[in-house]
Amino acid sequence: MKIEFQKMHGAKNDFVVFDDMKNAVSLSAANVAHICNRREGVGADGLIVARPSEHADFFMDYMNADGSVAEMCGNGIRCLAKYVFDRGLTDKTSLSIETRAGIKIVDLIADGNGQVGSVRVDMGAPIFDPAKIPVDIEAKSWPILDYALKIEGRTFPCSFISMGNPHCVILYDGADLADAPRNYGKVIENHPIFPAKTNVEFVQVLDRKTALMRVWERGSGETMACGTGACASAVFTIVKGLTDNEVSIKLLGGMLSIVWKGGNNSVVMTGAACSVYDGIITI
């Protein structure tokens, strides 16, 4: 089977994207892992298929680089929104996109050339209930902040949240921030307190409006950016009173703007969505 795809990225978090509006394409985990392999396939942090939805304009079928199915991807949903608009699958500039974490509303923002340059996403309210994240910790109240998690002789102050997928956010004060995902990410991702594994964010606050983040993504490893992770990190810097309600998260691949007014308000993320090239792959 030949698939026409587009390579895309959001803050250099990259994806293979194609549409299957007739639900005619079935991919195994091995197929996805092969496509995302950077030596044997196209190479990507994940694969996204635009499919029909009975409840929204489109359904985002998202899979991690190892072929595992994921609930949500913040950078990926921005790319999908640009893809369906650029391909003429819709002429709407405000879209509802169904994900495994619910329906998200996205707004396309034109650049100076009239092209879709960035996308704003209503990510929904953060989830702090440990049973819904999920994280296997008994707690009488939440959010759970600075839980002492011991890993390889170190104790990490972990805060737990779901942005449609599980996150472990660590305010990291070490000088080795750049190495932290590779050194500790995989072990934390697979720690037994996370029954569905977890994404791991290492965060340093620079000032009231800016934080630096490095990430280890569940099923993909270290990536250049993570949209849901940026949202999770911003929420906890706001909860802790370390930043204002609008935070710029600096990632290896670029900047994401996150706004959260607290409580049950939605987290709103804005960032770039970029097309790289079109191609055909045979599976």
PDB file of C-alpha atoms in Angstrom:
ATOM      1  CA  MET A   1       0.000   0.000   0.000  1.00  0.00           C
ATOM      2  CA  LYS A   2       1.266   3.462  -0.925  1.00  0.00           C
ATOM      3  CA  ILE A   3       0.454   6.390   1.363  1.00  0.00           C
ATOM      4  CA  GLU A   4       0.825  10.036   0.383  1.00  0.00           C
ATOM      5  CA  PHE A   5       1.943  11.934   3.466  1.00  0.00           C
ATOM      6  CA  GLN A   6       3.182  15.298   4.581  1.00  0.00           C
ATOM      7  CA  LYS A   7       6.092  15.761   6.979  1.00  0.00           C
ATOM      8  CA  MET A   8       5.237  18.501   9.486  1.00  0.00           C
ATOM      9  CA  HIS A   9       6.454  19.900  12.767  1.00  0.00           C
ATOM     10  CA  GLY A  10       5.358  22.126  15.632  1.00  0.00           C
ATOM     11  CA  ALA A  11       8.337  23.613  17.485  1.00  0.00           C
ATOM     12  CA  LYS A  12      10.399  20.871  15.767  1.00  0.00           C
ATOM     13  CA  ASN A  13       8.272  18.142  17.337  1.00  0.00           C
ATOM     14  CA  ASP A  14       7.850  16.313  14.027  1.00  0.00           C
ATOM     15  CA  PHE A  15       5.152  14.123  12.536  1.00  0.00           C
ATOM     16  CA  VAL A  16       4.140  12.120   9.514  1.00  0.00           C
ATOM     17  CA  VAL A  17       0.619  13.290   8.641  1.00  0.00           C
ATOM     18  CA  PHE A  18      -1.896  11.956   6.124  1.00  0.00           C
ATOM     19  CA  ASP A  19      -5.665  11.760   5.728  1.00  0.00           C
ATOM     20  CA  ASP A  20      -7.860   8.670   5.559  1.00  0.00           C
ATOM     21  CA  MET A  21     -11.366  10.083   5.386  1.00  0.00           C
ATOM     22  CA  LYS A  22     -12.744   6.748   4.179  1.00  0.00           C
ATOM     23  CA  ASN A  23     -11.176   4.764   7.045  1.00  0.00           C
ATOM     24  CA  ALA A  24      -9.531   2.519   4.490  1.00  0.00           C
ATOM     25  CA  VAL A  25      -6.037   2.380   6.003  1.00  0.00           C
ATOM     26  CA  SER A  26      -5.210   0.131   8.935  1.00  0.00           C
ATOM     27  CA  LEU A  27      -1.770   0.416  10.482  1.00  0.00           C
ATOM     28  CA  SER A  28      -0.170  -1.964  12.955  1.00  0.00           C
ATOM     29  CA  ALA A  29       2.133  -0.753  15.712  1.00  0.00           C
ATOM     30  CA  ALA A  30       5.010  -2.211  13.693  1.00  0.00           C
ATOM     31  CA  ASN A  31       3.942  -0.209  10.616  1.00  0.00           C
ATOM     32  CA  VAL A  32       3.920   3.010  12.631  1.00  0.00           C
ATOM     33  CA  ALA A  33       7.262   2.273  14.281  1.00  0.00           C
ATOM     34  CA  HIS A  34       8.804   1.597  10.853  1.00  0.00           C
ATOM     35  CA  ILE A  35       7.475   4.840   9.357  1.00  0.00           C
ATOM     36  CA  CYS A  36       8.729   6.852  12.350  1.00  0.00           C
ATOM     37  CA  ASN A  37      12.141   5.170  12.399  1.00  0.00           C
ATOM     38  CA  ARG A  38      14.788   7.775  11.544  1.00  0.00           C
ATOM     39  CA  ARG A  39      17.097   5.211   9.925  1.00  0.00           C
ATOM     40  CA  GLU A  40      14.693   2.913   8.082  1.00  0.00           C
ATOM     41  CA  GLY A  41      11.579   5.034   7.530  1.00  0.00           C
ATOM     42  CA  VAL A  42      10.568   8.661   7.156  1.00  0.00           C
ATOM     43  CA  GLY A  43      11.507   9.572  10.711  1.00  0.00           C
ATOM     44  CA  ALA A  44       9.189  11.318  13.169  1.00  0.00           C
ATOM     45  CA  ASP A  45       8.192  11.658  16.812  1.00  0.00           C
ATOM     46  CA  GLY A  46       4.733  10.404  15.924  1.00  0.00           C
ATOM     47  CA  LEU A  47       2.213   9.628  13.202  1.00  0.00           C
ATOM     48  CA  ILE A  48      -1.112  11.441  12.716  1.00  0.00           C
ATOM     49  CA  VAL A  49      -4.048  10.332  10.577  1.00  0.00           C
ATOM     50  CA  ALA A  50      -6.956  12.684   9.871  1.00  0.00           C
ATOM     51  CA  ARG A  51     -10.108  10.575  10.008  1.00  0.00           C
ATOM     52  CA  PRO A  52     -13.854  11.351   9.948  1.00  0.00           C
ATOM     53  CA  SER A  53     -15.671  12.015  13.208  1.00  0.00           C
ATOM     54  CA  GLU A  54     -19.331  11.700  14.112  1.00  0.00           C
ATOM     55  CA  HIS A  55     -18.941  14.374  16.783  1.00  0.00           C
ATOM     56  CA  ALA A  56     -16.477  16.924  15.372  1.00  0.00           C
ATOM     57  CA  ASP A  57     -14.998  18.164  12.105  1.00  0.00           C
ATOM     58  CA  PHE A  58     -12.200  15.573  12.233  1.00  0.00           C
ATOM     59  CA  PHE A  59     -10.767  12.825  14.407  1.00  0.00           C
ATOM     60  CA  MET A  60      -7.050  12.911  15.185  1.00  0.00           C
ATOM     61  CA  ASP A  61      -5.720   9.348  15.217  1.00  0.00           C
ATOM     62  CA  TYR A  62      -2.341   9.808  16.905  1.00  0.00           C
ATOM     63  CA  MET A  63       0.370   7.223  17.551  1.00  0.00           C
ATOM     64  CA  ASN A  64       3.758   7.575  19.214  1.00  0.00           C
ATOM     65  CA  ALA A  65       7.011   6.724  17.454  1.00  0.00           C
ATOM     66  CA  ASP A  66       7.040   3.231  18.995  1.00  0.00           C
ATOM     67  CA  GLY A  67       3.581   2.507  17.576  1.00  0.00           C
ATOM     68  CA  SER A  68       1.687   2.913  20.840  1.00  0.00           C
ATOM     69  CA  VAL A  69      -1.596   4.801  20.742  1.00  0.00           C
ATOM     70  CA  ALA A  70      -1.728   8.169  22.559  1.00  0.00           C
ATOM     71  CA  GLU A  71      -4.678  10.168  23.813  1.00  0.00           C
ATOM     72  CA  MET A  72      -3.530  13.617  22.785  1.00  0.00           C
ATOM     73  CA  CYS A  73      -0.673  15.600  21.262  1.00  0.00           C
ATOM     74  CA  GLY A  74      -0.589  19.388  21.521  1.00  0.00           C
ATOM     75  CA  ASN A  75       1.964  20.043  18.781  1.00  0.00           C
ATOM     76  CA  GLY A  76       0.378  17.357  16.633  1.00  0.00           C
ATOM     77  CA  ILE A  77      -3.123  18.809  16.750  1.00  0.00           C
ATOM     78  CA  ARG A  78      -1.803  22.151  15.506  1.00  0.00           C
ATOM     79  CA  CYS A  79      -0.145  20.391  12.566  1.00  0.00           C
ATOM     80  CA  LEU A  80      -3.305  18.426  11.810  1.00  0.00           C
ATOM     81  CA  ALA A  81      -5.374  21.621  11.773  1.00  0.00           C
ATOM     82  CA  LYS A  82      -3.008  23.243   9.270  1.00  0.00           C
ATOM     83  CA  TYR A  83      -2.907  20.061   7.194  1.00  0.00           C
ATOM     84  CA  VAL A  84      -6.681  19.706   6.715  1.00  0.00           C
ATOM     85  CA  PHE A  85      -7.017  23.403   5.856  1.00  0.00           C
ATOM     86  CA  ASP A  86      -4.085  23.483   3.438  1.00  0.00           C
ATOM     87  CA  ARG A  87      -5.308  20.289   1.741  1.00  0.00           C
ATOM     88  CA  GLY A  88      -8.772  21.728   1.189  1.00  0.00           C
ATOM     89  CA  LEU A  89     -10.467  19.217   3.477  1.00  0.00           C
ATOM     90  CA  THR A  90     -12.132  22.189   5.180  1.00  0.00           C
ATOM     91  CA  ASP A  91     -12.442  25.928   4.670  1.00  0.00           C
ATOM     92  CA  LYS A  92     -13.130  26.613   8.357  1.00  0.00           C
ATOM     93  CA  THR A  93     -10.631  28.635  10.340  1.00  0.00           C
ATOM     94  CA  SER A  94     -12.117  27.441  13.632  1.00  0.00           C
ATOM     95  CA  LEU A  95     -12.264  23.663  13.883  1.00  0.00           C
ATOM     96  CA  SER A  96     -13.455  21.041  16.314  1.00  0.00           C
ATOM     97  CA  ILE A  97     -11.093  18.066  16.394  1.00  0.00           C
ATOM     98  CA  GLU A  98     -11.960  14.904  18.257  1.00  0.00           C
ATOM     99  CA  THR A  99      -9.110  13.211  20.117  1.00  0.00           C
ATOM    100  CA  ARG A 100      -8.985  10.292  22.498  1.00  0.00           C
ATOM    101  CA  ALA A 101      -8.886  12.956  25.228  1.00  0.00           C
ATOM    102  CA  GLY A 102     -12.064  14.648  24.010  1.00  0.00           C
ATOM    103  CA  ILE A 103     -12.945  17.348  21.493  1.00  0.00           C
ATOM    104  CA  LYS A 104     -10.564  20.295  21.181  1.00  0.00           C
ATOM    105  CA  ILE A 105     -11.343  23.629  19.520  1.00  0.00           C
ATOM    106  CA  VAL A 106      -8.555  25.053  17.373  1.00  0.00           C
ATOM    107  CA  ASP A 107      -8.273  28.435  15.665  1.00  0.00           C
ATOM    108  CA  LEU A 108      -6.057  28.921  12.618  1.00  0.00           C
ATOM    109  CA  ILE A 109      -3.979  32.115  12.581  1.00  0.00           C
ATOM    110  CA  ALA A 110      -2.743  33.469   9.240  1.00  0.00           C
ATOM    111  CA  ASP A 111       0.770  34.774   8.746  1.00  0.00           C
ATOM    112  CA  GLY A 112       1.749  37.823   6.690  1.00  0.00           C
ATOM    113  CA  ASN A 113       1.343  35.845   3.468  1.00  0.00           C
ATOM    114  CA  GLY A 114      -2.187  34.702   4.241  1.00  0.00           C
ATOM    115  CA  GLN A 115      -0.998  31.162   5.050  1.00  0.00           C
ATOM    116  CA  VAL A 116      -1.672  29.261   8.276  1.00  0.00           C
ATOM    117  CA  GLY A 117       1.361  30.122  10.382  1.00  0.00           C
ATOM    118  CA  SER A 118       0.241  29.290  13.900  1.00  0.00           C
ATOM    119  CA  VAL A 119      -2.671  27.639  15.658  1.00  0.00           C
ATOM    120  CA  ARG A 120      -4.390  28.383  18.969  1.00  0.00           C
ATOM    121  CA  VAL A 121      -5.782  25.355  20.833  1.00  0.00           C
ATOM    122  CA  ASP A 122      -8.265  25.190  23.696  1.00  0.00           C
ATOM    123  CA  MET A 123      -6.683  22.265  25.540  1.00  0.00           C
ATOM    124  CA  GLY A 124      -9.409  21.972  28.175  1.00  0.00           C
ATOM    125  CA  ALA A 125      -9.043  22.210  31.941  1.00  0.00           C
ATOM    126  CA  PRO A 126      -6.113  20.452  33.633  1.00  0.00           C
ATOM    127  CA  ILE A 127      -6.884  17.238  35.510  1.00  0.00           C
ATOM    128  CA  PHE A 128      -5.316  16.822  38.959  1.00  0.00           C
ATOM    129  CA  ASP A 129      -7.244  13.789  40.267  1.00  0.00           C
ATOM    130  CA  PRO A 130      -4.564  11.060  40.572  1.00  0.00           C
ATOM    131  CA  ALA A 131      -7.023   8.343  39.545  1.00  0.00           C
ATOM    132  CA  LYS A 132      -7.713  10.148  36.277  1.00  0.00           C
ATOM    133  CA  ILE A 133      -4.116  11.068  35.406  1.00  0.00           C
ATOM    134  CA  PRO A 134      -3.406   8.159  36.249  1.00  0.00           C
ATOM    135  CA  VAL A 135      -0.819   7.980  39.025  1.00  0.00           C
ATOM    136  CA  ASP A 136      -0.978   5.304  41.721  1.00  0.00           C
ATOM    137  CA  ILE A 137      -0.757   7.520  44.790  1.00  0.00           C
ATOM    138  CA  GLU A 138      -3.256   7.890  47.601  1.00  0.00           C
ATOM    139  CA  ALA A 139      -4.102  11.529  48.180  1.00  0.00           C
ATOM    140  CA  LYS A 140      -6.859  13.212  50.159  1.00  0.00           C
ATOM    141  CA  SER A 141      -6.498  16.409  48.165  1.00  0.00           C
ATOM    142  CA  TRP A 142      -4.892  17.579  44.989  1.00  0.00           C
ATOM    143  CA  PRO A 143      -3.056  18.881  43.019  1.00  0.00           C
ATOM    144  CA  ILE A 144      -0.175  16.716  44.186  1.00  0.00           C
ATOM    145  CA  LEU A 145       2.882  18.950  44.360  1.00  0.00           C
ATOM    146  CA  ASP A 146       6.529  18.024  44.906  1.00  0.00           C
ATOM    147  CA  TYR A 147       5.986  14.325  45.560  1.00  0.00           C
ATOM    148  CA  ALA A 148       9.384  12.872  46.468  1.00  0.00           C
ATOM    149  CA  LEU A 149      10.194  10.286  43.795  1.00  0.00           C
ATOM    150  CA  LYS A 150      13.500   8.478  44.287  1.00  0.00           C
ATOM    151  CA  ILE A 151      15.300   7.564  41.065  1.00  0.00           C
ATOM    152  CA  GLU A 152      18.854   6.265  40.783  1.00  0.00           C
ATOM    153  CA  GLY A 153      20.043   7.788  44.024  1.00  0.00           C
ATOM    154  CA  ARG A 154      18.307  11.131  43.469  1.00  0.00           C
ATOM    155  CA  THR A 155      15.027  12.476  44.794  1.00  0.00           C
ATOM    156  CA  PHE A 156      12.884  14.436  42.350  1.00  0.00           C
ATOM    157  CA  PRO A 157      10.057  16.787  43.429  1.00  0.00           C
ATOM    158  CA  CYS A 158       7.289  15.613  41.114  1.00  0.00           C
ATOM    159  CA  SER A 159       3.926  17.214  40.404  1.00  0.00           C
ATOM    160  CA  PHE A 160       1.278  15.229  38.555  1.00  0.00           C
ATOM    161  CA  ILE A 161      -1.291  16.331  36.000  1.00  0.00           C
ATOM    162  CA  SER A 162      -3.183  15.144  32.954  1.00  0.00           C
ATOM    163  CA  MET A 163      -3.659  17.338  29.916  1.00  0.00           C
ATOM    164  CA  GLY A 164      -5.522  14.487  28.248  1.00  0.00           C
ATOM    165  CA  ASN A 165      -2.389  12.400  28.764  1.00  0.00           C
ATOM    166  CA  PRO A 166      -0.277  11.855  31.908  1.00  0.00           C
ATOM    167  CA  HIS A 167       2.543  14.190  32.929  1.00  0.00           C
ATOM    168  CA  CYS A 168       5.144  14.260  35.663  1.00  0.00           C
ATOM    169  CA  VAL A 169       6.466  17.824  36.009  1.00  0.00           C
ATOM    170  CA  ILE A 170       9.742  18.374  37.842  1.00  0.00           C
ATOM    171  CA  LEU A 171      11.053  21.801  38.839  1.00  0.00           C
ATOM    172  CA  TYR A 172      14.695  21.038  38.153  1.00  0.00           C
ATOM    173  CA  ASP A 173      17.455  23.169  39.652  1.00  0.00           C
ATOM    174  CA  GLY A 174      20.430  21.223  38.347  1.00  0.00           C
ATOM    175  CA  ALA A 175      22.980  22.685  35.952  1.00  0.00           C
ATOM    176  CA  ASP A 176      22.612  19.542  33.820  1.00  0.00           C
ATOM    177  CA  LEU A 177      19.092  20.356  32.577  1.00  0.00           C
ATOM    178  CA  ALA A 178      20.046  19.503  28.990  1.00  0.00           C
ATOM    179  CA  ASP A 179      21.026  15.973  30.053  1.00  0.00           C
ATOM    180  CA  ALA A 180      18.145  15.337  32.445  1.00  0.00           C
ATOM    181  CA  PRO A 181      15.682  13.775  29.939  1.00  0.00           C
ATOM    182  CA  ARG A 182      18.263  11.288  28.660  1.00  0.00           C
ATOM    183  CA  ASN A 183      19.557  10.507  32.142  1.00  0.00           C
ATOM    184  CA  TYR A 184      16.268  10.098  33.985  1.00  0.00           C
ATOM    185  CA  GLY A 185      13.350  10.274  31.550  1.00  0.00           C
ATOM    186  CA  LYS A 186      13.004   6.614  30.630  1.00  0.00           C
ATOM    187  CA  VAL A 187      13.236   5.406  34.231  1.00  0.00           C
ATOM    188  CA  ILE A 188      10.597   7.882  35.402  1.00  0.00           C
ATOM    189  CA  GLU A 189       8.347   7.156  32.383  1.00  0.00           C
ATOM    190  CA  ASN A 190       8.281   3.470  33.353  1.00  0.00           C
ATOM    191  CA  HIS A 191       8.101   3.884  37.141  1.00  0.00           C
ATOM    192  CA  PRO A 192       5.460   1.574  38.680  1.00  0.00           C
ATOM    193  CA  ILE A 193       3.434   4.488  40.105  1.00  0.00           C
ATOM    194  CA  PHE A 194       2.416   5.315  36.517  1.00  0.00           C
ATOM    195  CA  PRO A 195       0.087   2.523  35.335  1.00  0.00           C
ATOM    196  CA  ALA A 196      -0.132   4.029  31.817  1.00  0.00           C
ATOM    197  CA  LYS A 197       3.484   5.307  31.894  1.00  0.00           C
ATOM    198  CA  THR A 198       4.012   9.073  31.796  1.00  0.00           C
ATOM    199  CA  ASN A 199       5.536  12.012  29.983  1.00  0.00           C
ATOM    200  CA  VAL A 200       8.278  13.734  31.986  1.00  0.00           C
ATOM    201  CA  GLU A 201       9.038  17.475  31.982  1.00  0.00           C
ATOM    202  CA  PHE A 202      12.100  19.090  33.545  1.00  0.00           C
ATOM    203  CA  VAL A 203      11.426  22.799  34.110  1.00  0.00           C
ATOM    204  CA  GLN A 204      13.401  25.857  35.169  1.00  0.00           C
ATOM    205  CA  VAL A 205      11.625  29.197  35.722  1.00  0.00           C
ATOM    206  CA  LEU A 206      13.553  32.098  34.206  1.00  0.00           C
ATOM    207  CA  ASP A 207      11.247  34.959  35.202  1.00  0.00           C
ATOM    208  CA  ARG A 208       7.549  35.734  35.789  1.00  0.00           C
ATOM    209  CA  LYS A 209       6.725  35.239  32.125  1.00  0.00           C
ATOM    210  CA  THR A 210       9.209  32.629  30.927  1.00  0.00           C
ATOM    211  CA  ALA A 211      10.192  29.051  31.751  1.00  0.00           C
ATOM    212  CA  LEU A 212      12.652  26.649  30.179  1.00  0.00           C
ATOM    213  CA  MET A 213      11.535  23.061  29.608  1.00  0.00           C
ATOM    214  CA  ARG A 214      13.113  19.809  28.459  1.00  0.00           C
ATOM    215  CA  VAL A 215      10.976  16.745  27.874  1.00  0.00           C
ATOM    216  CA  TRP A 216      10.982  12.979  27.693  1.00  0.00           C
ATOM    217  CA  GLU A 217       7.843  11.815  25.880  1.00  0.00           C
ATOM    218  CA  ARG A 218       6.121   8.561  26.636  1.00  0.00           C
ATOM    219  CA  GLY A 219       6.640   6.197  23.708  1.00  0.00           C
ATOM    220  CA  SER A 220       8.950   8.560  21.819  1.00  0.00           C
ATOM    221  CA  GLY A 221      11.865   9.465  24.093  1.00  0.00           C
ATOM    222  CA  GLU A 222      13.442  12.900  24.198  1.00  0.00           C
ATOM    223  CA  THR A 223      11.828  15.282  21.713  1.00  0.00           C
ATOM    224  CA  MET A 224      12.395  18.882  20.688  1.00  0.00           C
ATOM    225  CA  ALA A 225       9.046  19.950  22.126  1.00  0.00           C
ATOM    226  CA  CYS A 226       5.825  18.681  23.686  1.00  0.00           C
ATOM    227  CA  GLY A 227       2.646  20.769  23.572  1.00  0.00           C
ATOM    228  CA  THR A 228       0.748  19.013  26.341  1.00  0.00           C
ATOM    229  CA  GLY A 229       3.968  18.991  28.374  1.00  0.00           C
ATOM    230  CA  ALA A 230       4.360  22.748  27.927  1.00  0.00           C
ATOM    231  CA  CYS A 231       0.777  23.182  29.145  1.00  0.00           C
ATOM    232  CA  ALA A 232       1.380  20.909  32.140  1.00  0.00           C
ATOM    233  CA  SER A 233       4.577  22.767  33.028  1.00  0.00           C
ATOM    234  CA  ALA A 234       2.934  26.184  32.746  1.00  0.00           C
ATOM    235  CA  VAL A 235       0.030  25.093  34.947  1.00  0.00           C
ATOM    236  CA  PHE A 236       2.371  24.106  37.766  1.00  0.00           C
ATOM    237  CA  THR A 237       4.507  27.238  37.569  1.00  0.00           C
ATOM    238  CA  ILE A 238       1.248  29.187  37.850  1.00  0.00           C
ATOM    239  CA  VAL A 239      -0.114  27.007  40.682  1.00  0.00           C
ATOM    240  CA  LYS A 240       3.130  27.521  42.599  1.00  0.00           C
ATOM    241  CA  GLY A 241       2.945  31.293  42.058  1.00  0.00           C
ATOM    242  CA  LEU A 242       6.249  31.339  40.188  1.00  0.00           C
ATOM    243  CA  THR A 243       4.886  32.849  36.974  1.00  0.00           C
ATOM    244  CA  ASP A 244       2.007  34.958  35.719  1.00  0.00           C
ATOM    245  CA  ASN A 245      -1.064  33.420  34.082  1.00  0.00           C
ATOM    246  CA  GLU A 246       0.488  33.815  30.638  1.00  0.00           C
ATOM    247  CA  VAL A 247       3.768  31.940  30.246  1.00  0.00           C
ATOM    248  CA  SER A 248       6.186  31.487  27.364  1.00  0.00           C
ATOM    249  CA  ILE A 249       7.684  27.997  27.471  1.00  0.00           C
ATOM    250  CA  LYS A 250      11.104  27.796  25.813  1.00  0.00           C
ATOM    251  CA  LEU A 251      11.774  24.396  24.253  1.00  0.00           C
ATOM    252  CA  LEU A 252      14.628  23.000  22.201  1.00  0.00           C
ATOM    253  CA  GLY A 253      12.490  23.456  19.091  1.00  0.00           C
ATOM    254  CA  GLY A 254      11.015  26.883  19.777  1.00  0.00           C
ATOM    255  CA  MET A 255       8.541  28.773  21.930  1.00  0.00           C
ATOM    256  CA  LEU A 256       4.962  27.995  22.956  1.00  0.00           C
ATOM    257  CA  SER A 257       2.617  30.515  24.562  1.00  0.00           C
ATOM    258  CA  ILE A 258       0.423  29.132  27.344  1.00  0.00           C
ATOM    259  CA  VAL A 259      -2.428  30.956  29.101  1.00  0.00           C
ATOM    260  CA  TRP A 260      -4.302  29.569  32.119  1.00  0.00           C
ATOM    261  CA  LYS A 261      -6.473  31.621  34.474  1.00  0.00           C
ATOM    262  CA  GLY A 262      -6.664  28.895  37.104  1.00  0.00           C
ATOM    263  CA  GLY A 263      -9.444  26.696  38.437  1.00  0.00           C
ATOM    264  CA  ASN A 264     -11.602  24.951  35.854  1.00  0.00           C
ATOM    265  CA  ASN A 265     -10.598  27.336  33.086  1.00  0.00           C
ATOM    266  CA  SER A 266      -9.167  25.886  29.920  1.00  0.00           C
ATOM    267  CA  VAL A 267      -5.461  25.956  29.175  1.00  0.00           C
ATOM    268  CA  VAL A 268      -4.915  27.764  25.863  1.00  0.00           C
ATOM    269  CA  MET A 269      -1.822  26.997  23.826  1.00  0.00           C
ATOM    270  CA  THR A 270      -0.586  28.938  20.779  1.00  0.00           C
ATOM    271  CA  GLY A 271       2.309  27.880  18.590  1.00  0.00           C
ATOM    272  CA  ALA A 272       3.579  27.408  15.073  1.00  0.00           C
ATOM    273  CA  ALA A 273       2.580  24.640  12.656  1.00  0.00           C
ATOM    274  CA  CYS A 274       4.974  24.034   9.764  1.00  0.00           C
ATOM    275  CA  SER A 275       4.923  21.941   6.601  1.00  0.00           C
ATOM    276  CA  VAL A 276       8.270  20.446   5.609  1.00  0.00           C
ATOM    277  CA  TYR A 277       7.718  18.273   2.518  1.00  0.00           C
ATOM    278  CA  ASP A 278       5.324  15.871   0.799  1.00  0.00           C
ATOM    279  CA  GLY A 279       6.195  12.253   0.110  1.00  0.00           C
ATOM    280  CA  ILE A 280       4.970   8.739  -0.609  1.00  0.00           C
ATOM    281  CA  ILE A 281       5.789   5.708   1.503  1.00  0.00           C
ATOM    282  CA  THR A 282       5.018   2.052   0.811  1.00  0.00           C
ATOM    283  CA  ILE A 283       3.987  -0.198   3.666  1.00  0.00           C
TER     284      ILE A 283
END
